[in-house]
XYZ file of N, CA and C in Angstrom:
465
model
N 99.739 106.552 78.082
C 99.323 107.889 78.440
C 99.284 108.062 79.959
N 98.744 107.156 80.673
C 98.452 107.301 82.190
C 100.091 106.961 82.835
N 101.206 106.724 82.029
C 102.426 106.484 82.919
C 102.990 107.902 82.741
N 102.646 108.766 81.108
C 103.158 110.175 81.171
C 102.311 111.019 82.080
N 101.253 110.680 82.470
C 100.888 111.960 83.279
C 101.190 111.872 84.312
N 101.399 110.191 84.751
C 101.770 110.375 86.499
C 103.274 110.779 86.380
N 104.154 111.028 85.280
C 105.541 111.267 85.463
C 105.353 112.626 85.534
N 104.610 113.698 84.873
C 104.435 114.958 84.776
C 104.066 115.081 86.552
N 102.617 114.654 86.681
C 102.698 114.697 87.884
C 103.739 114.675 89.146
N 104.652 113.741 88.918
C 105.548 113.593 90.222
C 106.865 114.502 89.696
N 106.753 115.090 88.469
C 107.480 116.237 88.664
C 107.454 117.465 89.405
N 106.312 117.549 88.967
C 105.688 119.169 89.847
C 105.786 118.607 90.982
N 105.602 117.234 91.709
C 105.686 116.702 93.029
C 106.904 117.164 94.070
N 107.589 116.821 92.483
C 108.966 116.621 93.604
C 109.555 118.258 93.461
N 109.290 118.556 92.625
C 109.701 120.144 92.251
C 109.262 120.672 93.680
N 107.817 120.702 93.932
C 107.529 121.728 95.192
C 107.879 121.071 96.190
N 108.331 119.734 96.365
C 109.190 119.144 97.725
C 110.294 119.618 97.571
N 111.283 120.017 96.850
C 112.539 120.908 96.442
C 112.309 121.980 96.996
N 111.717 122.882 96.334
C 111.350 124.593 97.115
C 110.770 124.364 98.243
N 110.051 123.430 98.808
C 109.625 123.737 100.410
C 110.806 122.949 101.333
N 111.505 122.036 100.762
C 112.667 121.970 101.423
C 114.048 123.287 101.289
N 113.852 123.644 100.022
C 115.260 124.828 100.217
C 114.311 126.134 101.161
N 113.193 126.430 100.974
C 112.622 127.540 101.558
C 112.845 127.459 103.446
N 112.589 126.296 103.817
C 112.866 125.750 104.879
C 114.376 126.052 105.507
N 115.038 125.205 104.862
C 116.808 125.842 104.927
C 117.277 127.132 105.140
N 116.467 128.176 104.415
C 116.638 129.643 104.281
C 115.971 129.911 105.334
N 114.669 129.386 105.952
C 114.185 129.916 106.823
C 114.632 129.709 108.286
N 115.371 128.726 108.457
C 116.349 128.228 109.617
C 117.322 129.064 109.382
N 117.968 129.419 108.381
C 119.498 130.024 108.574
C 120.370 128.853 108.436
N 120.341 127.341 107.478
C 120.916 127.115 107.366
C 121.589 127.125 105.955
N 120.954 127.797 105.007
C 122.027 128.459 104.126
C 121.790 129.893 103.653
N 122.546 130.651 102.987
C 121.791 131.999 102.501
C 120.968 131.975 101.374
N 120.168 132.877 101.285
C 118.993 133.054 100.448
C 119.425 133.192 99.102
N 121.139 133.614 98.598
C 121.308 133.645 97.634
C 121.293 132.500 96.892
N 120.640 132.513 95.401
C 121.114 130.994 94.817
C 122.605 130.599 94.272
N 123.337 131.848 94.209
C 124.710 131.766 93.974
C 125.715 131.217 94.980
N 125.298 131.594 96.692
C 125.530 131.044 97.479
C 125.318 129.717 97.590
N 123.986 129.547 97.534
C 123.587 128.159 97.789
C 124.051 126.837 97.136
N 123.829 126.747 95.760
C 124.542 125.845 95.417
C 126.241 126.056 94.831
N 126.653 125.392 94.924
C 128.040 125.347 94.043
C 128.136 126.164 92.707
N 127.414 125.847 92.092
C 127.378 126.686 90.497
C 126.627 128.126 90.674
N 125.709 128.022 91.339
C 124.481 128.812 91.402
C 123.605 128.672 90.434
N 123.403 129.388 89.582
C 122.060 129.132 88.773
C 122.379 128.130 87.741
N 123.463 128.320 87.368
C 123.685 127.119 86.777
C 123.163 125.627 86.917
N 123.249 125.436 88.276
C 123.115 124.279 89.098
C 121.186 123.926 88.679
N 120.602 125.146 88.581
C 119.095 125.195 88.346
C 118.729 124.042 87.326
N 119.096 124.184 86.310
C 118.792 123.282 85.384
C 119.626 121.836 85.468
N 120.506 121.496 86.067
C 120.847 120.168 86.448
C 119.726 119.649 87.205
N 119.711 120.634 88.417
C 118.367 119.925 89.635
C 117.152 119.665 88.821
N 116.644 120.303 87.609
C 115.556 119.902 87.333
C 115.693 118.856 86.132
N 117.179 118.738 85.674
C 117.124 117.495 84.646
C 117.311 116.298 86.153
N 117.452 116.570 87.379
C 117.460 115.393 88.181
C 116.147 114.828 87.990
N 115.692 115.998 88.234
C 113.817 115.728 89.027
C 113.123 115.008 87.976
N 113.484 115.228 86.615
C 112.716 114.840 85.124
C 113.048 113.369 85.147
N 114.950 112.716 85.781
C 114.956 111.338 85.287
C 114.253 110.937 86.648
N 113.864 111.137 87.538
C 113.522 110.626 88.783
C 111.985 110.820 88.798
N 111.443 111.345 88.359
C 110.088 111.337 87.887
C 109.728 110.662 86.805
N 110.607 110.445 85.742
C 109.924 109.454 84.657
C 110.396 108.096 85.338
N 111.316 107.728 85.934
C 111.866 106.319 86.478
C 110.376 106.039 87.710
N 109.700 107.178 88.455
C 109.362 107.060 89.648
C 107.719 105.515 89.017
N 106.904 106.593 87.871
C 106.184 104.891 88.174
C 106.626 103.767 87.943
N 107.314 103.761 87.285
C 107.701 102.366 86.858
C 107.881 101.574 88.203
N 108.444 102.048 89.117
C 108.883 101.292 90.557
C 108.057 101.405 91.270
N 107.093 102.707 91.334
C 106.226 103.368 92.488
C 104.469 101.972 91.976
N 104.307 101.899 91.081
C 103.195 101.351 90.410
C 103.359 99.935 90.253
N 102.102 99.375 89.924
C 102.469 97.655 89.725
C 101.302 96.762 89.452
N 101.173 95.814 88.821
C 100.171 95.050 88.449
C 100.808 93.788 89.267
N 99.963 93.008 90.168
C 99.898 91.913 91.077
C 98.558 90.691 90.828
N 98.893 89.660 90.084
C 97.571 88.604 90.667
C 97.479 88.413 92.035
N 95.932 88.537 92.660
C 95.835 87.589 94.038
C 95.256 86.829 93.713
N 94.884 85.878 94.671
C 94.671 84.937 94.485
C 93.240 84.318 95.471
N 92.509 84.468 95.232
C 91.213 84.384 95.722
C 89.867 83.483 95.211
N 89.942 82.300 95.640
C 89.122 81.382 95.216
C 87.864 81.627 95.445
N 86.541 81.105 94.475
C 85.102 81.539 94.913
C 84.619 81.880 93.813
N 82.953 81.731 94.087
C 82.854 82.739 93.096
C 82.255 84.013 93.331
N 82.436 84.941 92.245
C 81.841 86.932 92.474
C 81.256 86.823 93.534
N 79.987 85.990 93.200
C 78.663 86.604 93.899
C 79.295 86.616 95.495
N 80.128 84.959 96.054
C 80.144 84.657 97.497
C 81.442 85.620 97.903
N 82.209 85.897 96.866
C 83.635 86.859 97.545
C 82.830 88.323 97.732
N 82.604 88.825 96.401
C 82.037 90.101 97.043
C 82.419 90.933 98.193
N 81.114 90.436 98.823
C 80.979 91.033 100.407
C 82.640 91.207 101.111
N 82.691 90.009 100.740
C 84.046 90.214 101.813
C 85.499 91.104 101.208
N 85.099 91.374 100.076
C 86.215 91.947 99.455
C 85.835 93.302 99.831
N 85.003 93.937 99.634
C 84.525 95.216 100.079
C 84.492 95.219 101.422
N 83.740 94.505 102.284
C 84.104 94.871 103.328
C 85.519 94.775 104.116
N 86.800 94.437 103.630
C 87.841 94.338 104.036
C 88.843 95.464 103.120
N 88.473 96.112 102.506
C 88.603 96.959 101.558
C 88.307 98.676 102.549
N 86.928 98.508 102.696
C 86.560 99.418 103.689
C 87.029 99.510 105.019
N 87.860 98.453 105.504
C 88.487 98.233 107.344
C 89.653 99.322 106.659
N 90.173 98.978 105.638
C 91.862 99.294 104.974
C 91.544 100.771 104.684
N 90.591 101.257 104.540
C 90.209 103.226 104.449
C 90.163 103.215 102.709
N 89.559 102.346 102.361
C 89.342 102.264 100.881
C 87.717 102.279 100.931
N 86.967 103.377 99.808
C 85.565 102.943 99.604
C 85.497 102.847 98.002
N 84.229 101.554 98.005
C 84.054 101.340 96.425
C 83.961 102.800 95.375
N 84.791 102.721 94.472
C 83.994 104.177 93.311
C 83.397 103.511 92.227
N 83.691 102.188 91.544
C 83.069 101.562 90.596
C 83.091 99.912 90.484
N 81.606 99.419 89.579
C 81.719 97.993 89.541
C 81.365 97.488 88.286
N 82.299 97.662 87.515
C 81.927 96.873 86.371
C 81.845 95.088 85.930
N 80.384 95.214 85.685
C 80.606 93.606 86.058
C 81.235 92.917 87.219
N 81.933 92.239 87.070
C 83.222 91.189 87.916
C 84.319 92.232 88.569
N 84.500 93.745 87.509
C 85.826 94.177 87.867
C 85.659 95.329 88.956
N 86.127 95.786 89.843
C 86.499 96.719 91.444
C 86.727 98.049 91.025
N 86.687 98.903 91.309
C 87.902 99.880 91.636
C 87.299 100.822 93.000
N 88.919 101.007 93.627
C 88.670 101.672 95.362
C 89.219 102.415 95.036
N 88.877 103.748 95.825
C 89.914 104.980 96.279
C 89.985 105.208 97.382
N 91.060 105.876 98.247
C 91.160 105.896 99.657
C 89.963 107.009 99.816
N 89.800 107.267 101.370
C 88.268 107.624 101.702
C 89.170 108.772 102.357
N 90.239 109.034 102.689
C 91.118 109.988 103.146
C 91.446 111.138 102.106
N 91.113 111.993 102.504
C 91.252 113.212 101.550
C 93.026 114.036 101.891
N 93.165 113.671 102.561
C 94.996 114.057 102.899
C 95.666 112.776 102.565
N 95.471 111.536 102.493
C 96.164 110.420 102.045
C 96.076 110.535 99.859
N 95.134 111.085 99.667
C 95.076 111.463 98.393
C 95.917 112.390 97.347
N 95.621 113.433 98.682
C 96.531 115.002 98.451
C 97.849 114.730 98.299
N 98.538 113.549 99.114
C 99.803 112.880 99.058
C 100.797 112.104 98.175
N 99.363 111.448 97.688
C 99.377 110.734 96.882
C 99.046 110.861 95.146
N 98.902 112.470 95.372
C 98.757 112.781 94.508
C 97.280 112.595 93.385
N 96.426 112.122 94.171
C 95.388 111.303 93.997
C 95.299 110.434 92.561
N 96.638 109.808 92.810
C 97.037 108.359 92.230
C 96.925 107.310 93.155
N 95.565 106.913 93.785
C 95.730 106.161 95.074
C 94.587 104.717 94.812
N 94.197 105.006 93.546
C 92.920 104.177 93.038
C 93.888 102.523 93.268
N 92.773 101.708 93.527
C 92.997 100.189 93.263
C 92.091 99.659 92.561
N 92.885 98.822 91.807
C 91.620 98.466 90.127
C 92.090 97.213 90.176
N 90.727 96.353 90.538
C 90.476 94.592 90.578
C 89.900 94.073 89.369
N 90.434 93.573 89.236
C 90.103 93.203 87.757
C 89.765 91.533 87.438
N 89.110 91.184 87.237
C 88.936 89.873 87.272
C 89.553 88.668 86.541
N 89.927 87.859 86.586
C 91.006 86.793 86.656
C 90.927 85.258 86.817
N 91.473 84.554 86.129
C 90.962 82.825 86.133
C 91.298 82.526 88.052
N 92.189 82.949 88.193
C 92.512 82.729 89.315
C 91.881 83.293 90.644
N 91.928 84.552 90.540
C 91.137 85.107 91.106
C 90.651 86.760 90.888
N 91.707 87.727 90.936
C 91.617 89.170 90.584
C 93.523 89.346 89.811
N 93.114 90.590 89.186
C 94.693 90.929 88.774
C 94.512 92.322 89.248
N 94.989 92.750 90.556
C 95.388 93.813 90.807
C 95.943 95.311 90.531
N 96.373 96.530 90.471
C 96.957 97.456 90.033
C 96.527 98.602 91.122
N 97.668 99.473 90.772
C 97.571 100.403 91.957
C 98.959 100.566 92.650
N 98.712 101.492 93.407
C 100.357 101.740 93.832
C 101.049 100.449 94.550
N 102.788 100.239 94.670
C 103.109 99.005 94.615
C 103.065 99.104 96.346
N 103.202 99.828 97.057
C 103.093 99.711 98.917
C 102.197 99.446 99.431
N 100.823 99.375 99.083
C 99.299 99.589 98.865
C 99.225 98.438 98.570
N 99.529 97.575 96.919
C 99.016 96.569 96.719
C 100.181 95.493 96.798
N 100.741 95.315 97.289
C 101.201 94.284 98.386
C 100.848 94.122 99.577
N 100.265 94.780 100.772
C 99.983 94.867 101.558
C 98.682 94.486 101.411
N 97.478 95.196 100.351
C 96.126 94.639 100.404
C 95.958 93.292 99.701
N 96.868 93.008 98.841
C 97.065 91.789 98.217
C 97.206 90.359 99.432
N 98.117 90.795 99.516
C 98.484 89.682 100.880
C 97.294 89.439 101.945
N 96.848 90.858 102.447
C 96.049 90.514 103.571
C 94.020 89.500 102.886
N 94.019 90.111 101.334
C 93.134 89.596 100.828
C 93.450 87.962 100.727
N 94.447 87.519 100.080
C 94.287 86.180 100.352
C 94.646 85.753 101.401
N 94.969 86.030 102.488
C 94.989 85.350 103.856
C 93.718 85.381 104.096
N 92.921 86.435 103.862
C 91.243 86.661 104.793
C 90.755 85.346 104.030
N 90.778 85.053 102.905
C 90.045 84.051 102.194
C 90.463 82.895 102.293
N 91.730 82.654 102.543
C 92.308 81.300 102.734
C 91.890 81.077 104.224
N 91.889 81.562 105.319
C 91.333 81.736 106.395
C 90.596 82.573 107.172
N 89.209 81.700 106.613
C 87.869 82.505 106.956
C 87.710 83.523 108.145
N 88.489 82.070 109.279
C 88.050 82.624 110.401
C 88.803 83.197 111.183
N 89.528 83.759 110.640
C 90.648 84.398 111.075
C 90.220 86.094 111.068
């Protein structure tokens, strides 16, 4: 259910990145306002662009999204602190703690808007250490920098 709504979602996404990019074009003068002009077919062309937007929006989480183990030795009680507080440097604040398991949302209200406020990171707890989820640019980047902070304290 949560992969169809973010595909619905990044339809309408990309849909109004379409019209504020052609509106743009028209508003420069770099094409005419007609849609018969504009594309090759003209209206015709309408319903191709939006069977684009439909396979490029259902393909988009699959690539855009991702489940990652890190790898973080310790236990709850002594990681904790440091997971949150390195969480919070990154513009992430806690929204929930169940038991052992995390979840952050960015603290940026325009990084959200962007993001469609699909921006949550959900820690989940793990023999190893956490199993990650959340967008895939996001959690590679916080992934990585989490087990470096822990593998080197003092760094």
């Amino acid at each position: 259910m949560k992969y169809l709504r973010r595909s619905v979602k990044y339809f309408f996404y990309f849909a109004i990145l379409f019209v504020i990019i052609m509106v743009l074009m028209v508003a420069l003068g770099a094409v005419e306002a007609d849609i018969d002009l504009m594309f090759r077919k003209g209206y015709e062309s309408l319903w191709q662009i939006a069977l684009m937007l439909v396979v490029i929006s259902a393909a988009y989480p699959y690539f855009g999204f991702m489940k990652k183990e890190t790898i973080i030795p310790g236990e709850y009680a002594e990681i904790r602190g440091g997971i949150i507080a390195y969480m919070e440097e990154r513009g992430y604040m806690l929204v929930s703690e169940e038991g052992e398991n995390l979840r952050f949302r960015s603290r940026s209200v325009v990084r959200r808007i962007f993001r469609m406020f699909e921006d949550d990171i959900t820690m989940t707890r793990s023999f190893t250490g956490f199993t990650m989820e959340g967008l895939r640019k996001d959690l590679v980047r916080l992934s990585s920098g989490l087990e470096y902070k822990f593998r080197n304290p003092d760094a």
